[in-house]
């Protein structure tokens, strides 16, 4: 009976790990429903630096794909000081500028763009950033 119990516990643990909601996706969904990016930004800032760009990309992509473009642009603006050296940050700034120019004018002022946008780097970024 001990071996069967151990197998059962192992299966439950594997299922939990496999099906548990991803923290970034969960925080992004919460931001969409609450219209508050603060918890999502705090989560992204707490991610180890070597994973931050990937998690940031995931969050922006989820907002962008759900047509939450104003929230996506606000997240891009909030994270730029922490990720501007990453190509993915440059990709998203350029994406907002090109696809949603009116929103970009509302969200990105000249000071922001001169501080955090590097067109030469953004030009190197393709569809995958």
Short mmCIF file of N, CA, C and O in Angstrom, two decimals:
data_model
loop_
_atom_site.label_atom_id
_atom_site.label_comp_id
_atom_site.label_asym_id
_atom_site.label_seq_id
_atom_site.Cartn_x
_atom_site.Cartn_y
_atom_site.Cartn_z
N UNK A 1 0.82 -1.19 0.00
CA UNK A 1 0.00 0.00 0.00
C UNK A 1 0.87 1.27 0.00
O UNK A 1 0.52 2.25 -0.59
N UNK A 2 2.04 1.22 0.64
CA UNK A 2 2.94 2.36 0.69
C UNK A 2 3.43 2.75 -0.69
O UNK A 2 3.54 3.93 -1.02
N UNK A 3 3.75 1.75 -1.53
CA UNK A 3 4.23 2.03 -2.87
C UNK A 3 3.13 2.67 -3.72
O UNK A 3 3.38 3.63 -4.45
N UNK A 4 1.91 2.16 -3.62
CA UNK A 4 0.78 2.72 -4.36
C UNK A 4 0.49 4.16 -3.95
O UNK A 4 0.19 5.01 -4.78
N UNK A 5 0.59 4.41 -2.66
CA UNK A 5 0.38 5.77 -2.15
C UNK A 5 1.45 6.71 -2.69
O UNK A 5 1.16 7.84 -3.10
N UNK A 6 2.70 6.23 -2.70
CA UNK A 6 3.80 7.06 -3.21
C UNK A 6 3.59 7.38 -4.69
O UNK A 6 3.83 8.52 -5.13
N UNK A 7 3.14 6.39 -5.46
CA UNK A 7 2.86 6.62 -6.89
C UNK A 7 1.74 7.64 -7.04
O UNK A 7 1.82 8.56 -7.86
N UNK A 8 0.70 7.51 -6.24
CA UNK A 8 -0.43 8.44 -6.30
C UNK A 8 -0.01 9.86 -5.98
O UNK A 8 -0.39 10.81 -6.66
N UNK A 9 0.80 10.02 -4.93
CA UNK A 9 1.30 11.35 -4.55
C UNK A 9 2.17 11.91 -5.67
O UNK A 9 2.07 13.09 -6.02
N UNK A 10 3.02 11.10 -6.24
CA UNK A 10 3.88 11.56 -7.33
C UNK A 10 3.06 12.02 -8.52
O UNK A 10 3.35 13.06 -9.13
N UNK A 11 2.00 11.31 -8.84
CA UNK A 11 1.13 11.70 -9.96
C UNK A 11 0.45 13.03 -9.66
O UNK A 11 0.39 13.91 -10.53
N UNK A 12 -0.03 13.20 -8.44
CA UNK A 12 -0.68 14.47 -8.07
C UNK A 12 0.31 15.62 -8.17
O UNK A 12 -0.01 16.69 -8.69
N UNK A 13 1.53 15.41 -7.69
CA UNK A 13 2.55 16.46 -7.76
C UNK A 13 2.87 16.80 -9.21
O UNK A 13 2.95 17.98 -9.59
N UNK A 14 3.04 15.80 -10.03
CA UNK A 14 3.34 16.04 -11.46
C UNK A 14 2.19 16.79 -12.12
O UNK A 14 2.41 17.75 -12.86
N UNK A 15 0.97 16.41 -11.85
CA UNK A 15 -0.18 17.11 -12.42
C UNK A 15 -0.25 18.55 -11.93
O UNK A 15 -0.54 19.46 -12.71
N UNK A 16 0.05 18.77 -10.65
CA UNK A 16 0.03 20.13 -10.11
C UNK A 16 1.07 21.00 -10.81
O UNK A 16 0.80 22.12 -11.22
N UNK A 17 2.28 20.45 -10.93
CA UNK A 17 3.36 21.21 -11.58
C UNK A 17 3.01 21.48 -13.04
O UNK A 17 3.19 22.59 -13.55
N UNK A 18 2.47 20.49 -13.72
CA UNK A 18 2.16 20.63 -15.14
C UNK A 18 1.00 21.59 -15.38
O UNK A 18 1.03 22.38 -16.31
N UNK A 19 -0.01 21.55 -14.54
CA UNK A 19 -1.21 22.34 -14.78
C UNK A 19 -1.33 23.60 -13.93
O UNK A 19 -2.31 24.32 -14.06
N UNK A 20 -0.37 23.88 -13.06
CA UNK A 20 -0.51 25.07 -12.22
C UNK A 20 -0.46 26.32 -13.10
O UNK A 20 0.27 26.38 -14.09
N UNK A 21 -1.25 27.31 -12.73
CA UNK A 21 -1.25 28.52 -13.54
C UNK A 21 0.10 29.23 -13.48
O UNK A 21 0.67 29.37 -12.42
N UNK A 22 0.58 29.62 -14.60
CA UNK A 22 1.83 30.35 -14.67
C UNK A 22 1.66 31.70 -13.98
O UNK A 22 0.66 32.40 -14.19
N UNK A 23 2.62 32.09 -13.17
CA UNK A 23 2.52 33.32 -12.39
C UNK A 23 2.37 34.56 -13.27
O UNK A 23 1.56 35.44 -12.97
N UNK A 24 3.11 34.63 -14.36
CA UNK A 24 3.02 35.81 -15.24
C UNK A 24 1.65 35.86 -15.92
O UNK A 24 1.02 36.91 -15.97
N UNK A 25 1.18 34.73 -16.39
CA UNK A 25 -0.14 34.70 -17.03
C UNK A 25 -1.23 35.07 -16.05
O UNK A 25 -2.16 35.81 -16.38
N UNK A 26 -1.12 34.57 -14.84
CA UNK A 26 -2.11 34.86 -13.81
C UNK A 26 -2.09 36.36 -13.47
O UNK A 26 -3.14 36.99 -13.38
N UNK A 27 -0.90 36.93 -13.29
CA UNK A 27 -0.79 38.35 -12.97
C UNK A 27 -1.26 39.22 -14.14
O UNK A 27 -1.86 40.28 -13.94
N UNK A 28 -1.02 38.77 -15.36
CA UNK A 28 -1.48 39.50 -16.54
C UNK A 28 -3.00 39.49 -16.62
O UNK A 28 -3.64 40.52 -16.89
N UNK A 29 -3.60 38.35 -16.36
CA UNK A 29 -5.07 38.25 -16.34
C UNK A 29 -5.66 39.13 -15.26
O UNK A 29 -6.68 39.81 -15.47
N UNK A 30 -5.01 39.16 -14.11
CA UNK A 30 -5.48 40.01 -13.02
C UNK A 30 -5.38 41.49 -13.42
O UNK A 30 -6.29 42.28 -13.13
N UNK A 31 -4.30 41.86 -14.09
CA UNK A 31 -4.14 43.24 -14.54
C UNK A 31 -5.22 43.62 -15.55
O UNK A 31 -5.74 44.73 -15.52
N UNK A 32 -5.56 42.68 -16.41
CA UNK A 32 -6.62 42.94 -17.39
C UNK A 32 -7.95 43.20 -16.70
O UNK A 32 -8.68 44.10 -17.09
N UNK A 33 -8.26 42.41 -15.70
CA UNK A 33 -9.57 42.56 -15.05
C UNK A 33 -9.60 43.75 -14.10
O UNK A 33 -10.62 44.43 -13.99
N UNK A 34 -8.49 44.04 -13.43
CA UNK A 34 -8.48 45.14 -12.46
C UNK A 34 -8.07 46.47 -13.07
O UNK A 34 -8.27 47.52 -12.46
N UNK A 35 -7.45 46.43 -14.26
CA UNK A 35 -6.90 47.61 -14.93
C UNK A 35 -5.74 48.20 -14.13
O UNK A 35 -5.37 49.35 -14.31
N UNK A 36 -5.15 47.41 -13.24
CA UNK A 36 -4.04 47.84 -12.39
C UNK A 36 -2.81 47.00 -12.72
O UNK A 36 -2.81 45.79 -12.51
N UNK A 37 -1.78 47.66 -13.23
CA UNK A 37 -0.56 46.96 -13.61
C UNK A 37 0.42 46.77 -12.45
O UNK A 37 1.40 46.05 -12.59
N UNK A 38 0.18 47.40 -11.32
CA UNK A 38 1.14 47.39 -10.22
C UNK A 38 1.58 45.99 -9.79
O UNK A 38 2.79 45.74 -9.67
N UNK A 39 0.64 45.05 -9.54
CA UNK A 39 1.10 43.71 -9.15
C UNK A 39 1.91 43.00 -10.25
O UNK A 39 2.88 42.31 -9.95
N UNK A 40 1.53 43.21 -11.48
CA UNK A 40 2.26 42.60 -12.60
C UNK A 40 3.67 43.18 -12.70
O UNK A 40 4.65 42.45 -12.86
N UNK A 41 3.77 44.49 -12.57
CA UNK A 41 5.09 45.15 -12.63
C UNK A 41 5.96 44.67 -11.47
O UNK A 41 7.14 44.36 -11.66
N UNK A 42 5.38 44.57 -10.28
CA UNK A 42 6.14 44.08 -9.12
C UNK A 42 6.65 42.66 -9.37
O UNK A 42 7.80 42.33 -9.03
N UNK A 43 5.80 41.83 -9.95
CA UNK A 43 6.21 40.46 -10.25
C UNK A 43 7.36 40.46 -11.26
O UNK A 43 8.36 39.78 -11.07
N UNK A 44 7.23 41.23 -12.33
CA UNK A 44 8.26 41.27 -13.35
C UNK A 44 9.58 41.79 -12.79
O UNK A 44 10.66 41.32 -13.16
N UNK A 45 9.50 42.77 -11.91
CA UNK A 45 10.71 43.31 -11.29
C UNK A 45 11.38 42.30 -10.37
O UNK A 45 12.59 42.36 -10.15
N UNK A 46 10.60 41.36 -9.83
CA UNK A 46 11.16 40.37 -8.91
C UNK A 46 11.76 39.16 -9.62
O UNK A 46 12.46 38.36 -9.01
N UNK A 47 11.49 39.04 -10.91
CA UNK A 47 12.02 37.92 -11.68
C UNK A 47 13.53 38.09 -11.83
O UNK A 47 14.01 39.20 -12.05
N UNK A 48 14.29 37.01 -11.70
CA UNK A 48 15.74 37.13 -11.91
C UNK A 48 16.05 37.77 -13.26
O UNK A 48 15.35 37.53 -14.25
N UNK A 49 17.08 38.57 -13.27
CA UNK A 49 17.40 39.37 -14.45
C UNK A 49 17.55 38.53 -15.72
O UNK A 49 17.15 38.96 -16.80
N UNK A 50 18.07 37.32 -15.59
CA UNK A 50 18.27 36.50 -16.78
C UNK A 50 16.97 35.95 -17.36
O UNK A 50 16.94 35.44 -18.46
N UNK A 51 15.86 36.07 -16.63
CA UNK A 51 14.55 35.62 -17.13
C UNK A 51 13.59 36.78 -17.33
O UNK A 51 12.50 36.60 -17.85
N UNK A 52 13.97 37.97 -16.90
CA UNK A 52 13.05 39.10 -16.89
C UNK A 52 12.55 39.45 -18.29
O UNK A 52 11.35 39.66 -18.49
N UNK A 53 13.42 39.51 -19.27
CA UNK A 53 13.00 39.89 -20.63
C UNK A 53 11.98 38.92 -21.19
O UNK A 53 11.00 39.33 -21.81
N UNK A 54 12.17 37.64 -20.93
CA UNK A 54 11.23 36.63 -21.42
C UNK A 54 9.86 36.78 -20.76
O UNK A 54 8.82 36.73 -21.43
N UNK A 55 9.87 36.99 -19.45
CA UNK A 55 8.60 37.15 -18.73
C UNK A 55 7.91 38.45 -19.13
O UNK A 55 6.68 38.50 -19.29
N UNK A 56 8.69 39.49 -19.30
CA UNK A 56 8.16 40.78 -19.74
C UNK A 56 7.52 40.64 -21.13
O UNK A 56 6.40 41.09 -21.36
N UNK A 57 8.22 39.97 -22.03
CA UNK A 57 7.69 39.73 -23.37
C UNK A 57 6.38 38.95 -23.30
O UNK A 57 5.40 39.29 -23.98
N UNK A 58 6.34 37.95 -22.47
CA UNK A 58 5.13 37.13 -22.31
C UNK A 58 3.95 37.99 -21.85
O UNK A 58 2.85 37.89 -22.40
N UNK A 59 4.18 38.85 -20.87
CA UNK A 59 3.10 39.68 -20.34
C UNK A 59 2.61 40.68 -21.39
O UNK A 59 1.39 40.83 -21.60
N UNK A 60 3.53 41.37 -22.05
CA UNK A 60 3.13 42.35 -23.06
C UNK A 60 2.40 41.66 -24.21
O UNK A 60 1.37 42.13 -24.69
N UNK A 61 2.94 40.52 -24.62
CA UNK A 61 2.33 39.77 -25.73
C UNK A 61 0.89 39.36 -25.38
O UNK A 61 0.00 39.44 -26.22
N UNK A 62 0.67 38.93 -24.15
CA UNK A 62 -0.69 38.53 -23.74
C UNK A 62 -1.64 39.73 -23.76
O UNK A 62 -2.77 39.62 -24.24
N UNK A 63 -1.18 40.86 -23.26
CA UNK A 63 -2.02 42.06 -23.29
C UNK A 63 -2.27 42.51 -24.72
O UNK A 63 -3.40 42.84 -25.10
N UNK A 64 -1.23 42.54 -25.52
CA UNK A 64 -1.32 42.98 -26.91
C UNK A 64 -2.27 42.09 -27.70
O UNK A 64 -3.13 42.58 -28.42
N UNK A 65 -2.12 40.80 -27.55
CA UNK A 65 -2.95 39.84 -28.29
C UNK A 65 -4.41 39.89 -27.88
O UNK A 65 -5.30 39.58 -28.68
N UNK A 66 -4.66 40.30 -26.64
CA UNK A 66 -6.04 40.43 -26.14
C UNK A 66 -6.61 41.81 -26.47
O UNK A 66 -7.69 42.16 -26.00
N UNK A 67 -5.90 42.57 -27.27
CA UNK A 67 -6.28 43.93 -27.65
C UNK A 67 -6.44 44.85 -26.46
O UNK A 67 -7.23 45.80 -26.48
N UNK A 68 -5.63 44.60 -25.45
CA UNK A 68 -5.51 45.50 -24.30
C UNK A 68 -4.31 46.40 -24.58
O UNK A 68 -3.36 46.48 -23.82
N UNK A 69 -4.36 47.08 -25.72
CA UNK A 69 -3.22 47.85 -26.20
C UNK A 69 -2.82 48.98 -25.24
O UNK A 69 -1.63 49.19 -25.01
N UNK A 70 -3.78 49.73 -24.66
CA UNK A 70 -3.36 50.77 -23.71
C UNK A 70 -2.61 50.19 -22.50
O UNK A 70 -1.60 50.75 -22.07
N UNK A 71 -3.08 49.06 -21.98
CA UNK A 71 -2.37 48.42 -20.87
C UNK A 71 -1.00 47.93 -21.32
O UNK A 71 -0.01 48.07 -20.58
N UNK A 72 -0.93 47.36 -22.50
CA UNK A 72 0.35 46.88 -23.02
C UNK A 72 1.34 48.04 -23.15
O UNK A 72 2.50 47.92 -22.75
N UNK A 73 0.89 49.15 -23.69
CA UNK A 73 1.76 50.33 -23.85
C UNK A 73 2.21 50.86 -22.49
O UNK A 73 3.37 51.26 -22.33
N UNK A 74 1.31 50.87 -21.53
CA UNK A 74 1.67 51.33 -20.18
C UNK A 74 2.71 50.41 -19.56
O UNK A 74 3.64 50.87 -18.88
N UNK A 75 2.56 49.10 -19.79
CA UNK A 75 3.54 48.15 -19.27
C UNK A 75 4.89 48.35 -19.95
O UNK A 75 5.93 48.32 -19.29
N UNK A 76 4.89 48.58 -21.25
CA UNK A 76 6.14 48.84 -21.98
C UNK A 76 6.81 50.07 -21.37
O UNK A 76 8.02 50.05 -21.10
N UNK A 77 6.05 51.10 -21.14
CA UNK A 77 6.61 52.33 -20.56
C UNK A 77 7.16 52.09 -19.15
O UNK A 77 8.26 52.56 -18.82
N UNK A 78 6.43 51.36 -18.34
CA UNK A 78 6.85 51.11 -16.96
C UNK A 78 8.11 50.25 -16.88
O UNK A 78 8.95 50.45 -16.00
N UNK A 79 8.24 49.31 -17.80
CA UNK A 79 9.37 48.38 -17.74
C UNK A 79 10.59 48.87 -18.52
O UNK A 79 11.68 48.33 -18.33
N UNK A 80 10.44 49.87 -19.34
CA UNK A 80 11.56 50.33 -20.16
C UNK A 80 12.81 50.70 -19.34
O UNK A 80 13.92 50.33 -19.73
N UNK A 81 12.67 51.38 -18.21
CA UNK A 81 13.89 51.69 -17.45
C UNK A 81 14.64 50.45 -16.97
O UNK A 81 15.85 50.50 -16.76
N UNK A 82 13.95 49.34 -16.83
CA UNK A 82 14.57 48.13 -16.33
C UNK A 82 14.98 47.17 -17.44
O UNK A 82 15.72 46.23 -17.21
N UNK A 83 14.48 47.40 -18.66
CA UNK A 83 14.73 46.45 -19.74
C UNK A 83 15.20 47.11 -21.04
O UNK A 83 15.26 46.44 -22.05
N UNK A 84 15.50 48.39 -21.02
CA UNK A 84 15.79 49.07 -22.29
C UNK A 84 16.99 48.50 -23.02
O UNK A 84 17.10 48.63 -24.23
N UNK A 85 17.88 47.84 -22.31
CA UNK A 85 19.03 47.22 -22.97
C UNK A 85 18.65 45.93 -23.69
O UNK A 85 19.39 45.45 -24.54
N UNK A 86 17.50 45.38 -23.35
CA UNK A 86 17.04 44.14 -23.97
C UNK A 86 16.39 44.43 -25.31
O UNK A 86 15.60 45.37 -25.44
N UNK A 87 16.69 43.63 -26.30
CA UNK A 87 16.09 43.83 -27.62
C UNK A 87 14.57 43.73 -27.57
O UNK A 87 13.89 44.41 -28.32
N UNK A 88 14.05 42.90 -26.67
CA UNK A 88 12.60 42.73 -26.62
C UNK A 88 11.92 44.03 -26.21
O UNK A 88 10.84 44.35 -26.69
N UNK A 89 12.54 44.79 -25.35
CA UNK A 89 11.98 46.09 -24.97
C UNK A 89 11.94 47.03 -26.18
O UNK A 89 10.95 47.71 -26.41
N UNK A 90 13.02 47.03 -26.94
CA UNK A 90 13.08 47.86 -28.14
C UNK A 90 12.02 47.42 -29.15
O UNK A 90 11.38 48.24 -29.80
N UNK A 91 11.84 46.11 -29.26
CA UNK A 91 10.83 45.57 -30.16
C UNK A 91 9.45 46.10 -29.79
O UNK A 91 8.69 46.55 -30.66
N UNK A 92 9.11 46.04 -28.50
CA UNK A 92 7.76 46.45 -28.10
C UNK A 92 7.54 47.95 -28.21
O UNK A 92 6.45 48.40 -28.57
N UNK A 93 8.57 48.73 -27.93
CA UNK A 93 8.42 50.18 -28.13
C UNK A 93 8.14 50.45 -29.60
O UNK A 93 7.21 51.20 -29.95
N UNK A 94 8.94 49.83 -30.47
CA UNK A 94 8.72 50.02 -31.92
C UNK A 94 7.35 49.52 -32.34
O UNK A 94 6.66 50.15 -33.16
N UNK A 95 6.90 48.39 -31.80
CA UNK A 95 5.60 47.83 -32.15
C UNK A 95 4.49 48.83 -31.82
O UNK A 95 3.59 49.05 -32.63
N UNK A 96 4.54 49.41 -30.64
CA UNK A 96 3.51 50.39 -30.26
C UNK A 96 3.59 51.60 -31.18
O UNK A 96 2.56 52.08 -31.67
N UNK A 97 4.80 52.08 -31.46
CA UNK A 97 4.97 53.24 -32.34
C UNK A 97 4.40 52.99 -33.73
O UNK A 97 3.74 53.86 -34.31
N UNK A 98 4.63 51.80 -34.27
CA UNK A 98 4.22 51.52 -35.64
C UNK A 98 2.77 51.09 -35.78
O UNK A 98 2.09 51.48 -36.72
N UNK A 99 2.29 50.28 -34.85
CA UNK A 99 0.95 49.71 -34.98
C UNK A 99 -0.12 50.60 -34.35
O UNK A 99 -1.24 50.66 -34.85
N UNK A 100 0.23 51.27 -33.28
CA UNK A 100 -0.73 52.13 -32.56
C UNK A 100 -0.14 53.52 -32.37
O UNK A 100 0.14 53.95 -31.24
N UNK A 101 0.07 54.27 -33.46
CA UNK A 101 0.76 55.56 -33.34
C UNK A 101 0.04 56.57 -32.43
O UNK A 101 0.69 57.32 -31.70
N UNK A 102 -1.28 56.58 -32.45
CA UNK A 102 -2.00 57.51 -31.58
C UNK A 102 -1.79 57.15 -30.11
O UNK A 102 -1.54 58.01 -29.27
N UNK A 103 -1.87 55.88 -29.82
CA UNK A 103 -1.61 55.40 -28.46
C UNK A 103 -0.17 55.70 -28.06
O UNK A 103 0.09 56.11 -26.91
N UNK A 104 0.75 55.53 -28.98
CA UNK A 104 2.16 55.83 -28.70
C UNK A 104 2.33 57.30 -28.34
O UNK A 104 3.06 57.64 -27.40
N UNK A 105 1.64 58.20 -29.07
CA UNK A 105 1.73 59.63 -28.76
C UNK A 105 1.20 59.94 -27.37
O UNK A 105 1.71 60.80 -26.68
N UNK A 106 0.16 59.20 -26.97
CA UNK A 106 -0.44 59.40 -25.64
C UNK A 106 0.43 58.84 -24.52
O UNK A 106 0.42 59.35 -23.41
N UNK A 107 1.17 57.77 -24.81
CA UNK A 107 1.89 57.03 -23.77
C UNK A 107 3.37 57.35 -23.72
O UNK A 107 3.96 57.38 -22.64
N UNK A 108 3.99 57.57 -24.86
CA UNK A 108 5.43 57.79 -24.94
C UNK A 108 5.71 59.24 -25.28
O UNK A 108 5.55 59.64 -26.44
N UNK A 109 6.15 60.03 -24.33
CA UNK A 109 6.52 61.40 -24.64
C UNK A 109 7.95 61.44 -25.19
O UNK A 109 8.66 60.43 -25.22
N UNK A 110 8.37 62.61 -25.63
CA UNK A 110 9.70 62.74 -26.23
C UNK A 110 10.81 62.37 -25.25
O UNK A 110 11.80 61.76 -25.63
N UNK A 111 10.63 62.73 -23.99
CA UNK A 111 11.63 62.41 -22.97
C UNK A 111 11.79 60.90 -22.82
O UNK A 111 12.90 60.39 -22.73
N UNK A 112 10.66 60.19 -22.79
CA UNK A 112 10.70 58.74 -22.70
C UNK A 112 11.44 58.15 -23.89
O UNK A 112 12.34 57.32 -23.74
N UNK A 113 11.05 58.57 -25.09
CA UNK A 113 11.67 58.01 -26.30
C UNK A 113 13.15 58.32 -26.38
O UNK A 113 13.95 57.45 -26.73
N UNK A 114 13.55 59.54 -26.03
CA UNK A 114 14.98 59.87 -26.11
C UNK A 114 15.79 59.12 -25.04
O UNK A 114 16.96 58.83 -25.26
N UNK A 115 15.15 58.78 -23.94
CA UNK A 115 15.85 58.06 -22.87
C UNK A 115 15.93 56.55 -23.09
O UNK A 115 16.92 55.92 -22.72
N UNK A 116 14.87 55.98 -23.67
CA UNK A 116 14.78 54.52 -23.67
C UNK A 116 14.64 53.85 -25.04
O UNK A 116 14.74 52.64 -25.13
N UNK A 117 14.41 54.61 -26.09
CA UNK A 117 14.22 54.00 -27.40
C UNK A 117 15.49 54.15 -28.23
O UNK A 117 16.01 55.25 -28.40
N UNK A 118 15.97 53.03 -28.74
CA UNK A 118 17.16 53.03 -29.59
C UNK A 118 16.75 52.44 -30.94
O UNK A 118 16.71 51.22 -31.12
N UNK A 119 16.38 53.30 -31.90
CA UNK A 119 15.87 52.82 -33.18
C UNK A 119 16.79 51.83 -33.89
O UNK A 119 16.32 50.89 -34.54
N UNK A 120 18.10 52.03 -33.76
CA UNK A 120 19.05 51.13 -34.41
C UNK A 120 18.92 49.70 -33.86
O UNK A 120 19.04 48.72 -34.60
N UNK A 121 18.70 49.60 -32.57
CA UNK A 121 18.53 48.28 -31.95
C UNK A 121 17.16 47.72 -32.33
O UNK A 121 17.04 46.55 -32.70
N UNK A 122 16.13 48.56 -32.28
CA UNK A 122 14.79 48.12 -32.63
C UNK A 122 14.73 47.61 -34.06
O UNK A 122 14.01 46.66 -34.36
N UNK A 123 15.51 48.21 -34.95
CA UNK A 123 15.52 47.80 -36.35
C UNK A 123 16.08 46.38 -36.52
O UNK A 123 15.79 45.71 -37.51
N UNK A 124 16.86 45.91 -35.56
CA UNK A 124 17.43 44.55 -35.62
C UNK A 124 16.42 43.51 -35.15
O UNK A 124 16.67 42.31 -35.31
N UNK A 125 15.34 43.95 -34.55
CA UNK A 125 14.38 43.03 -33.95
C UNK A 125 13.32 42.64 -34.95
O UNK A 125 12.63 43.48 -35.50
N UNK A 126 13.20 41.36 -35.15
CA UNK A 126 12.15 40.85 -36.03
C UNK A 126 10.94 40.46 -35.24
O UNK A 126 10.73 40.91 -34.12
N UNK A 127 10.16 39.59 -35.81
CA UNK A 127 8.92 39.16 -35.20
C UNK A 127 9.15 38.49 -33.84
O UNK A 127 8.29 38.54 -32.98
N UNK A 128 10.28 37.87 -33.65
CA UNK A 128 10.55 37.21 -32.38
C UNK A 128 11.34 38.07 -31.43
O UNK A 128 11.71 37.64 -30.35
N UNK A 129 11.58 39.33 -31.77
CA UNK A 129 12.23 40.24 -30.84
C UNK A 129 13.65 40.16 -30.85
O UNK A 129 14.64 40.08 -30.95
#
